[in-house]
Amino acid sequence: MDSASKTPGPNIRYKLIVAGIIALLAASLLGLVMLQERAATEAQARKNPTAQAFEKAPEAWLANPREASEFERALTARELAAVAVDGQLVLYTDRQGRQFSSHLINCGPGCRNELVSRLGELSVKQGFALTSIDIDARTASQRLTQSLDKVAGVLAGLLPILLIVGLLAYFQLRGTLGQRTKLAEKPDIRFDDVIGAEEAKKALRRVAAFMKDPAQYAAVGAQAPRGVLLDGPPGTGKTLLAKALAGECGASFISVDGSSFSSMFYGAGINKVKELFARARQAAPCIVFIDEIDGIGRRSSGKDAHGGEQEQNRIINRLLVEMDGFSSLENVVVIGATNHIDNIDEAMRRPGRFDLMVRTSLPTAPEREALFGLYLGKVKADSGMDIASIARTSVGMSPADVANCVNRAAAYAAEAGETSVSEERVYQSLETHQLGGEVSSTKSVITPETLRRIAFHESGHALVAHVLNAGTVERISIEPRGPALGVTYVARHNEEPLHGEQELRSRLAMMLAGREAELIAFGNTSSGASDDLKRASELATSMIGSYGFGKTFGLLSMAGVPRELIGPDVQKSLLDEARQLLESAQAECRRVLEEKRDRLDNLAELLLGQETISGAPLKRVLSGEAA
Ligand code: ADP
């Protein structure tokens, strides 16, 4: 069912616009032809009567073609009364009034030149009229074909313009129709299909209660929820939650993109808003989902706004007017999604508009575990995977990232001709996501010595992280991906928002351990530690300057001290103490690495043999059991 087709207003408007443009083009074409004809008529009026007589009906002469030699003979015999020349064509009338035509070219170039120069003299001597004319010597059918060619030529010139206008009109219409197809959607998703997002679900359940029985809300005079703003990073389930809300209430779901309201045609954006709400009312109960609502959500100050911005303001106003116009029983709720909440106009957040704000956030480790479980369940995956470890390793991934990661793992398995998705494929896909690329071509230029250095570097990170308990070492790889030559995954034991001082000191030591391992194994270091040193320096300065872990500043946080009070001496003391902190972390990690040198060597050798280690073999070497 497509009830929206009953609201044809905007479509007619678009058709009128397109028809108008086509009419304009046709009128321009007609104008061009008329101008050309007028110029021809004016030129005609300037000619002498003899020429006009020839030009009026040249067919009479053209109907009797004669050889050039025949014309020459008549000329010599003084039989001519009037001669008209048009390039190589000669029309002539003899003294008996007979009319002939002749192509001078037929008598050869020499003869023709001579003839043309003689004609002037002879016309005076013999007393025949000589004139130059401009006629169309083609037959009627030739003329028609050539006229068509001309029109085609003009049209070809106009074609790019016609094409652009056509495309614009097409996309404009398609944009409108596109929204219509989405109207049919009746999602069968429920809140239980959305993993995590408990806070958001709780808020949306209240909206669901209203949608299921708006009369009850109206009866007690409660204000109906009209607009919900979903704020959160991309891929955290905003669209999914809105669909689940529609699914829970058996409501229709219309989805549009905030930017789709902007239009090149003045007024079209406002019509789209009107059309959207007309459809929503007809399809009630209905959820209108506006993705990236910040695309229309910011108004610009009135008098400075240029054309496009004024149109933008009008679109926002129209949206608000439509929302204000809901009656208490009208069962339509608008959900706007954004990850730039600050870009939403204040007026949009007033009561009765988007007055309910719901945040979505990145999933926690248990939620990621459930997400991997869900999406691995949708592909053919090996049983017995350590999903908890995968979840710990995938810190910072959104639910959409998890879904993509599993998809990519399945694609890897299919490419390799495997019959199911293995844990190794999931990690391979995870690394591609986290390190920003597939195994890079750098691999082919790495020498065995450099590979050895990378193996010791990564083993150093892993061993110190394990011994100082900076986290759980999940996996080490020395395959270069994206900008990284190797990688060690260390997951925090928990995802608590607070970090203890000891944990941070261990992390500092872990960051410096790659460089230290290189020093121990080779007696020198490389540029491979630059990123580690950068991150360790950032952490050390924060620990001294902001977290209150230093002695010089005590409880003073540099973040709270006015800039003008932070002179060079203060900066120097801060950097000195941060450096001392780094040096003590370095000493700590050297102690660990020297003490556990055998484990460091074993780990590096295993890595050189296997490129990637995880799970039980990794744990065994880290804890000093035989590899
Ligand atoms: P957003 O609208 O926040 O950008 P989406 O709702 O479009 O994110 O999510 C994209 C995809 O990610 C969904 O189609 C779904 O496959 C997956 N997804 C997102 N959030 C969740 C969740 N909480 N539970 C399960 N899958 C999710």
XYZ file of C-alpha atoms and ligand atoms in Angstrom:
654
model
C 0.000 0.000 0.000
C 1.268 3.419 -0.792
C -0.976 5.958 0.741
C 1.483 8.732 -0.044
C 0.527 8.726 -3.685
C -2.644 10.519 -2.579
C -0.658 13.693 -1.904
C 0.455 14.679 -5.369
C 1.089 18.428 -4.793
C 4.926 18.486 -4.820
C 5.127 16.045 -7.751
C 2.981 18.313 -9.870
C 5.216 21.190 -8.887
C 8.330 19.299 -10.038
C 6.649 18.344 -13.283
C 5.707 21.996 -13.798
C 9.313 23.030 -13.201
C 10.562 20.475 -15.734
C 7.848 21.442 -18.253
C 8.763 25.112 -17.733
C 12.427 24.451 -18.471
C 11.602 22.475 -21.605
C 9.228 25.245 -22.799
C 11.979 27.796 -22.196
C 14.420 25.789 -24.285
C 11.878 25.347 -27.101
C 11.172 29.080 -27.062
C 14.926 29.829 -27.298
C 15.206 27.450 -30.272
C 12.268 29.091 -32.026
C 13.746 32.506 -31.333
C 17.043 31.460 -32.910
C 15.344 30.210 -36.097
C 13.234 33.394 -36.360
C 16.275 35.603 -35.946
C 18.024 33.712 -38.719
C 15.018 34.122 -41.048
C 14.756 37.783 -40.290
C 18.406 38.342 -41.146
C 17.874 36.545 -44.456
C 14.806 38.685 -45.302
C 16.706 41.891 -44.558
C 19.582 40.829 -46.832
C 17.058 40.049 -49.583
C 15.483 43.490 -49.355
C 18.853 45.114 -50.060
C 19.239 43.320 -53.456
C 18.442 44.653 -57.016
C 15.204 43.612 -58.817
C 17.010 41.338 -61.355
C 18.695 39.398 -58.596
C 15.409 39.223 -56.727
C 13.709 37.783 -59.830
C 16.320 34.991 -60.086
C 16.307 34.292 -56.376
C 12.515 34.230 -56.060
C 12.082 31.047 -58.140
C 15.476 29.644 -59.189
C 13.782 26.281 -59.869
C 12.672 27.599 -63.301
C 16.330 27.882 -64.360
C 17.586 24.894 -62.420
C 15.016 22.676 -64.160
C 16.919 23.121 -67.479
C 20.571 22.350 -66.865
C 22.994 22.847 -69.791
C 26.649 22.006 -70.323
C 29.076 24.885 -69.639
C 30.044 24.738 -73.302
C 26.407 25.407 -74.268
C 26.420 28.502 -72.033
C 29.697 29.564 -73.697
C 28.168 29.106 -77.110
C 25.056 31.170 -76.215
C 27.325 33.870 -74.791
C 29.459 34.027 -77.914
C 26.318 34.000 -80.089
C 24.999 37.042 -78.169
C 21.808 35.149 -77.308
C 21.781 36.121 -73.602
C 19.344 38.543 -71.991
C 20.215 38.089 -68.333
C 22.884 36.189 -66.415
C 23.030 35.498 -62.682
C 26.111 34.003 -61.003
C 26.259 32.192 -57.681
C 29.781 30.848 -57.232
C 30.179 28.157 -59.855
C 26.506 28.175 -60.794
C 25.162 30.336 -63.603
C 21.484 30.943 -64.319
C 20.757 32.584 -67.646
C 17.809 33.696 -69.767
C 18.182 33.954 -73.544
C 16.597 36.552 -75.716
C 13.670 34.205 -76.417
C 12.929 34.124 -72.696
C 14.118 30.529 -72.215
C 15.694 29.818 -68.851
C 18.726 27.571 -68.326
C 21.337 26.836 -65.709
C 24.927 25.725 -66.016
C 27.748 24.668 -63.680
C 30.912 26.488 -64.683
C 33.048 23.893 -63.037
C 32.123 21.518 -65.843
C 34.225 23.493 -68.303
C 37.439 23.125 -66.269
C 39.168 25.702 -64.028
C 40.989 27.577 -66.826
C 37.857 28.021 -68.886
C 35.821 29.125 -65.862
C 38.265 31.806 -64.727
C 38.417 33.171 -68.165
C 34.622 33.106 -68.440
C 34.053 34.936 -65.158
C 36.451 37.729 -66.064
C 34.914 38.046 -69.497
C 31.287 38.179 -68.236
C 31.626 41.708 -66.833
C 32.959 43.118 -70.109
C 30.482 41.210 -72.287
C 27.419 42.270 -70.257
C 28.282 45.896 -71.074
C 29.088 45.144 -74.717
C 26.118 42.891 -75.448
C 23.706 44.630 -73.111
C 22.597 41.651 -71.026
C 21.884 42.022 -67.320
C 24.498 40.537 -65.022
C 23.931 40.039 -61.354
C 25.226 37.991 -58.519
C 22.717 35.964 -56.586
C 22.527 33.819 -53.534
C 20.283 30.847 -54.052
C 19.708 27.402 -52.703
C 20.365 25.026 -55.589
C 19.322 21.867 -53.748
C 16.259 19.801 -54.535
C 13.339 19.811 -52.102
C 14.332 16.470 -50.520
C 17.971 17.561 -50.221
C 16.758 20.727 -48.573
C 14.625 18.801 -46.089
C 17.491 16.477 -45.150
C 19.864 19.370 -44.692
C 17.323 21.331 -42.625
C 16.947 18.337 -40.379
C 20.736 18.168 -40.118
C 20.775 21.798 -39.081
C 18.149 21.239 -36.384
C 20.102 18.203 -35.219
C 23.216 20.406 -35.068
C 21.446 22.969 -32.884
C 20.028 20.212 -30.710
C 23.488 18.630 -30.379
C 24.742 21.987 -29.092
C 21.915 22.112 -26.601
C 22.240 18.451 -25.649
C 24.606 18.912 -22.690
C 22.264 21.532 -21.219
C 19.221 19.336 -21.842
C 21.043 16.401 -20.291
C 21.985 18.319 -17.142
C 18.470 19.704 -16.730
C 17.006 16.251 -17.350
C 19.278 14.622 -14.801
C 18.536 17.276 -12.192
C 14.824 16.857 -12.711
C 15.189 13.080 -12.596
C 17.110 13.067 -9.337
C 14.758 15.594 -7.821
C 11.805 13.374 -8.654
C 13.664 10.238 -7.657
C 14.533 11.809 -4.295
C 10.870 12.245 -3.625
C 9.942 8.826 -4.888
C 12.811 7.268 -2.932
C 11.260 8.466 0.279
C 8.022 6.924 -0.784
C 9.403 3.427 -1.170
C 10.723 3.556 2.374
C 7.189 4.172 3.613
C 6.212 0.554 3.093
C 8.635 -0.565 5.785
C 7.152 -2.266 8.820
C 10.213 -3.441 10.744
C 10.068 -6.737 12.576
C 13.008 -5.814 14.814
C 12.463 -5.730 18.583
C 14.414 -4.157 21.443
C 15.780 -7.627 22.259
C 17.539 -7.650 18.885
C 19.525 -4.595 19.946
C 22.467 -5.620 22.083
C 23.357 -3.356 25.001
C 22.090 0.268 24.804
C 20.023 -0.345 27.938
C 19.618 3.338 28.785
C 18.360 4.128 25.307
C 15.963 1.191 25.326
C 14.555 2.307 28.688
C 13.797 5.781 27.352
C 12.346 4.452 24.120
C 10.099 1.998 25.976
C 8.289 5.037 27.408
C 7.773 6.321 23.874
C 6.504 2.866 22.885
C 3.969 2.981 25.732
C 2.585 6.245 24.335
C 2.455 4.949 20.790
C 0.581 1.847 21.805
C -2.113 3.850 23.590
C -2.049 7.588 22.881
C -5.646 7.941 24.103
C -4.618 7.038 27.616
C -1.963 9.750 27.600
C -4.465 12.258 26.247
C -7.054 11.234 28.861
C -4.798 12.131 31.783
C -3.491 15.237 30.026
C 0.069 13.892 29.781
C 2.219 15.475 27.156
C 2.889 13.086 24.341
C 6.496 12.526 23.279
C 6.851 14.057 19.822
C 10.514 14.114 19.039
C 13.478 12.076 20.244
C 17.092 12.968 19.580
C 19.432 9.977 19.432
C 22.981 11.120 19.987
C 25.981 8.835 19.638
C 28.963 7.783 17.539
C 28.285 6.247 14.116
C 27.372 2.587 14.068
C 26.139 2.458 17.668
C 22.642 1.385 16.713
C 20.656 4.628 16.424
C 18.842 3.477 13.288
C 18.426 0.012 14.735
C 16.865 1.411 17.938
C 14.426 3.564 15.949
C 13.434 0.532 13.866
C 13.064 -1.554 17.025
C 10.755 1.108 18.460
C 8.610 0.908 15.322
C 8.722 -2.900 15.502
C 7.621 -2.932 19.150
C 4.587 -0.724 18.386
C 3.703 -2.261 15.015
C 4.269 1.215 13.557
C 5.365 2.194 10.059
C 8.929 3.391 9.671
C 9.887 6.187 7.315
C 13.568 6.968 7.074
C 15.053 10.048 5.440
C 18.428 11.686 5.511
C 18.725 15.201 6.934
C 20.645 16.361 3.897
C 17.938 15.140 1.499
C 15.816 18.169 2.336
C 18.339 20.542 0.848
C 17.462 21.133 -2.753
C 18.697 23.122 -5.716
C 15.144 24.168 -6.470
C 13.924 26.900 -4.219
C 11.024 25.705 -2.102
C 11.471 22.021 -2.944
C 13.026 21.278 0.481
C 9.988 22.677 2.267
C 7.694 20.641 0.073
C 9.661 17.541 0.936
C 9.079 18.242 4.646
C 5.357 18.778 4.031
C 5.116 15.634 1.954
C 7.006 13.628 4.569
C 4.626 14.623 7.341
C 1.560 14.123 5.165
C 2.709 10.561 4.523
C 3.536 9.981 8.166
C 0.063 11.112 9.247
C -1.557 8.817 6.703
C 0.626 5.901 7.769
C 0.130 6.462 11.554
C 1.144 4.949 13.883
C 4.437 5.963 12.373
C 8.063 6.648 13.282
C 9.763 9.262 11.125
C 13.498 8.693 11.354
C 15.685 11.593 10.235
C 19.294 10.441 10.028
C 22.026 13.055 10.459
C 19.448 15.608 11.481
C 22.269 18.102 12.080
C 22.270 18.371 8.275
C 19.185 20.578 8.666
C 19.415 21.317 12.359
C 21.399 24.557 12.503
C 19.860 27.911 11.791
C 21.954 30.873 10.702
C 21.338 34.385 11.962
C 18.585 36.087 9.964
C 20.011 39.079 8.156
C 23.417 37.600 7.343
C 21.977 34.422 5.865
C 22.543 34.021 2.128
C 20.104 32.292 -0.240
C 20.991 28.702 0.657
C 20.928 29.418 4.364
C 17.578 31.167 4.149
C 16.220 28.059 2.471
C 17.779 26.003 5.294
C 16.066 28.197 7.896
C 12.769 27.786 6.102
C 13.187 24.002 6.117
C 13.817 23.975 9.893
C 10.842 26.258 10.466
C 8.632 24.012 8.380
C 9.772 20.957 10.339
C 8.949 22.696 13.621
C 5.575 23.892 12.335
C 4.716 20.327 11.330
C 5.747 18.996 14.745
C 3.862 21.725 16.600
C 0.803 20.856 14.565
C 0.421 17.308 15.896
C -2.829 16.862 17.775
C -2.672 14.954 21.056
C -4.067 11.842 19.402
C -1.885 11.912 16.345
C 0.372 8.913 16.571
C 3.548 10.093 14.873
C 6.926 10.338 16.596
C 9.954 11.918 14.948
C 13.366 10.503 15.805
C 16.423 12.487 14.821
C 19.875 10.884 14.889
C 23.089 12.824 15.166
C 26.638 12.594 16.379
C 26.981 16.371 16.497
C 24.391 17.272 19.101
C 25.875 20.765 19.466
C 24.869 21.522 15.907
C 21.186 21.141 16.710
C 19.271 24.392 16.897
C 18.036 25.388 20.373
C 14.519 25.905 19.040
C 14.395 22.261 17.996
C 14.953 21.085 21.549
C 12.049 22.992 23.113
C 9.215 21.095 24.850
C 6.882 19.429 22.400
C 9.643 19.141 19.811
C 12.845 17.104 20.212
C 12.619 17.236 23.981
C 13.801 13.700 24.759
C 17.516 13.082 24.378
C 18.893 9.577 24.318
C 22.568 8.725 24.079
C 24.096 5.654 22.525
C 27.708 4.755 23.258
C 30.376 2.277 22.248
C 29.765 -1.218 23.658
C 31.556 -2.573 26.716
C 33.592 -5.813 26.566
C 30.637 -8.072 27.559
C 28.462 -6.282 24.989
C 31.114 -6.802 22.311
C 31.218 -10.456 23.286
C 27.440 -10.689 22.789
C 27.757 -8.822 19.467
C 30.470 -11.173 18.179
C 28.311 -14.091 19.355
C 25.326 -12.663 17.462
C 27.111 -11.955 14.188
C 29.264 -15.119 14.209
C 25.970 -16.978 14.686
C 24.800 -15.529 11.368
C 27.743 -16.950 9.387
C 29.120 -20.481 9.319
C 31.744 -20.215 12.068
C 34.009 -22.775 13.776
C 32.782 -23.862 17.189
C 34.857 -23.319 20.318
C 36.188 -19.861 19.472
C 37.516 -17.768 22.346
C 34.956 -15.012 21.782
C 35.751 -13.387 25.140
C 39.353 -12.869 24.028
C 38.218 -11.491 20.662
C 35.922 -9.088 22.518
C 38.739 -7.931 24.811
C 40.959 -7.322 21.811
C 38.342 -5.237 20.010
C 38.295 -2.216 22.329
C 36.774 0.874 20.708
C 34.795 -1.001 18.057
C 31.152 -0.072 17.483
C 28.445 -2.700 16.899
C 28.553 -1.845 13.198
C 32.343 -2.418 13.238
C 31.775 -5.821 14.842
C 29.198 -6.737 12.183
C 31.629 -5.603 9.441
C 34.523 -7.443 11.043
C 32.631 -10.746 11.012
C 31.534 -10.145 7.418
C 35.093 -9.473 6.332
C 36.318 -12.593 8.156
C 33.719 -14.615 6.246
C 34.909 -13.036 2.991
C 38.535 -13.964 3.819
C 37.464 -17.547 4.496
C 35.528 -17.699 1.224
C 38.480 -16.248 -0.733
C 40.753 -18.907 0.776
C 38.271 -21.648 -0.189
C 37.570 -22.574 3.439
C 34.224 -24.024 4.442
C 33.812 -22.105 7.707
C 35.088 -18.987 9.464
C 37.972 -19.730 11.843
C 39.180 -17.719 14.844
C 42.294 -16.882 12.840
C 40.150 -15.263 10.110
C 38.317 -13.196 12.724
C 41.633 -11.935 14.100
C 42.908 -11.276 10.617
C 39.840 -9.140 9.973
C 40.163 -7.473 13.382
C 43.758 -6.495 12.633
C 42.759 -5.097 9.259
C 40.223 -2.903 11.057
C 42.408 -1.828 13.958
C 45.654 -1.237 12.113
C 43.979 0.432 9.187
C 44.785 -1.904 6.340
C 45.578 -5.296 4.906
C 49.085 -6.788 5.198
C 51.143 -4.071 3.530
C 53.641 -4.419 0.715
C 56.344 -3.305 3.190
C 56.533 -7.007 4.060
C 58.447 -7.763 0.873
C 61.181 -5.187 1.586
C 61.816 -6.078 5.236
C 65.216 -7.737 5.630
C 65.684 -10.733 7.977
C 67.662 -8.494 10.407
C 64.839 -5.944 10.586
C 62.290 -8.714 11.050
C 64.382 -9.988 13.979
C 64.429 -6.487 15.449
C 60.642 -6.197 15.106
C 60.213 -9.615 16.770
C 62.293 -8.533 19.794
C 60.557 -5.164 19.922
C 57.066 -6.711 20.082
C 58.205 -9.464 22.462
C 59.559 -6.755 24.795
C 56.148 -5.023 24.926
C 54.354 -8.299 25.546
C 56.699 -9.635 28.237
C 56.763 -6.431 30.304
C 52.966 -6.033 29.996
C 52.558 -9.595 31.262
C 55.079 -9.455 34.114
C 54.040 -5.986 35.381
C 50.369 -6.883 34.962
C 49.582 -3.938 32.658
C 46.820 -6.048 31.066
C 46.179 -9.375 29.340
C 48.432 -9.993 26.349
C 46.027 -11.377 23.749
C 48.088 -11.580 20.605
C 51.381 -10.579 18.982
C 51.993 -10.216 15.264
C 54.992 -9.139 13.195
C 53.080 -8.853 9.934
C 53.191 -5.219 8.788
C 49.735 -3.672 8.379
C 48.944 -0.076 7.573
C 51.622 2.079 9.190
C 52.530 -0.547 11.856
C 55.362 -3.022 11.378
C 54.197 -5.225 14.229
C 51.527 -5.172 16.910
C 50.979 -6.426 20.454
C 47.410 -6.516 21.763
C 47.223 -5.861 25.479
C 43.682 -5.667 26.824
C 42.944 -4.037 30.148
C 41.728 -6.487 32.771
C 38.574 -4.429 33.018
C 37.132 -1.372 31.300
C 36.771 0.733 34.413
C 36.773 4.441 33.717
C 39.481 5.036 36.367
C 43.160 4.176 35.993
C 45.228 3.599 39.162
C 48.713 5.116 39.492
C 50.346 1.682 39.490
C 48.474 0.661 36.344
C 49.688 3.777 34.575
C 53.292 3.210 35.665
C 53.095 -0.352 34.315
C 51.692 0.987 31.036
C 54.579 3.446 30.785
C 57.061 0.593 31.260
C 55.184 -1.519 28.689
C 55.351 1.307 26.114
C 59.101 1.698 26.584
C 59.763 -2.050 26.547
C 59.985 -2.401 22.748
C 62.909 0.012 22.556
C 64.538 -1.538 25.629
C 64.301 -5.046 24.161
C 66.037 -3.820 20.999
C 68.811 -2.343 23.166
C 69.235 -5.603 25.055
C 69.233 -7.821 21.971
C 71.215 -5.638 19.542
C 72.982 -3.025 21.704
C 71.301 -0.205 19.751
C 67.821 1.112 18.924
C 65.889 2.150 15.797
C 63.270 4.664 14.722
C 60.631 1.968 15.326
C 60.137 3.278 18.878
C 59.082 6.807 17.875
C 55.353 6.264 18.301
C 55.894 4.465 21.631
C 58.009 7.377 22.905
C 55.402 9.901 21.805
C 52.575 8.131 23.619
C 54.727 7.513 26.724
C 55.699 11.217 26.849
C 52.046 12.275 26.595
C 51.106 9.927 29.429
C 54.041 10.985 31.630
C 53.284 14.719 31.258
C 49.624 14.104 32.088
C 50.588 12.048 35.142
C 52.754 14.888 36.485
C 50.841 17.906 35.199
C 47.201 16.784 35.526
C 46.763 13.641 37.611
C 48.619 14.839 40.692
C 51.225 12.021 40.646
C 54.256 14.354 40.729
C 56.165 15.914 43.610
C 56.976 19.365 42.190
C 53.362 20.400 41.581
C 51.650 18.211 44.139
C 47.939 18.766 43.752
C 48.244 21.560 41.216
C 46.840 20.626 37.836
C 48.318 22.463 34.886
C 44.934 22.190 33.185
C 43.493 24.473 35.887
C 46.313 27.031 36.004
C 45.909 30.122 33.780
C 48.300 29.999 30.832
C 49.957 33.301 31.715
C 51.077 31.828 35.038
C 52.845 28.890 33.381
C 56.245 30.406 32.695
C 59.375 28.709 31.303
C 60.499 27.646 34.801
C 57.199 25.861 35.462
C 57.374 24.156 32.065
C 60.937 23.065 32.759
C 60.097 21.574 36.155
C 57.162 19.710 34.626
C 59.257 18.269 31.816
C 62.111 17.371 34.197
C 59.824 15.411 36.449
C 58.029 13.734 33.523
C 61.431 12.701 32.212
C 62.407 11.238 35.589
C 59.163 9.287 35.561
C 59.981 7.899 32.108
C 63.497 6.989 33.217
C 62.263 5.116 36.270
C 59.774 3.238 34.004
C 62.664 2.459 31.675
C 64.749 1.097 34.570
C 61.823 -1.047 35.653
C 61.315 -2.547 32.224
C 65.045 -3.181 31.757
C 65.062 -5.061 35.062
C 62.137 -7.236 33.910
C 63.638 -7.936 30.488
C 67.080 -8.804 31.851
C 65.593 -10.999 34.535
C 63.382 -12.835 32.000
C 65.832 -12.765 29.093
C 65.184 -16.436 28.249
C 61.455 -15.755 27.859
C 62.232 -12.742 25.674
C 64.420 -14.877 23.392
C 61.883 -17.711 23.260
C 59.063 -15.342 22.383
C 61.067 -13.610 19.644
C 62.113 -16.955 18.102
C 58.541 -18.240 18.154
C 57.330 -15.041 16.496
C 59.991 -15.289 13.785
C 58.778 -18.807 13.057
C 55.019 -18.152 13.169
C 54.583 -14.386 12.548
C 51.542 -14.361 14.845
C 51.023 -15.929 18.290
C 47.942 -15.945 20.473
C 46.026 -18.127 22.922
C 47.641 -20.990 24.863
C 51.093 -21.012 23.136
C 51.449 -17.307 23.917
C 50.460 -17.780 27.541
C 52.925 -20.654 27.913
C 55.934 -18.675 26.709
C 54.962 -15.558 28.652
C 54.720 -17.493 31.901
C 58.069 -19.199 31.335
C 56.858 -22.685 30.427
C 58.568 -24.374 27.489
C 57.346 -23.035 24.154
P 23.871 4.312 13.534
O 22.494 4.621 13.076
O 24.111 4.629 14.985
O 24.974 4.833 12.662
P 23.078 1.665 12.802
O 21.856 1.460 13.642
O 22.835 2.038 11.399
O 24.036 2.724 13.473
O 23.957 0.365 12.889
C 24.562 -0.208 11.762
C 24.547 -1.709 11.899
O 25.289 -2.101 13.035
C 23.156 -2.262 12.143
O 22.503 -2.541 10.941
C 23.441 -3.518 12.895
O 23.830 -4.546 11.996
C 24.675 -3.161 13.694
N 24.323 -2.729 15.063
C 24.415 -1.490 15.544
N 24.085 -1.431 16.828
C 23.762 -2.673 17.197
C 23.336 -3.263 18.426
N 23.207 -2.530 19.530
N 23.080 -4.578 18.437
C 23.232 -5.314 17.319
N 23.649 -4.830 16.141
C 23.914 -3.524 16.066
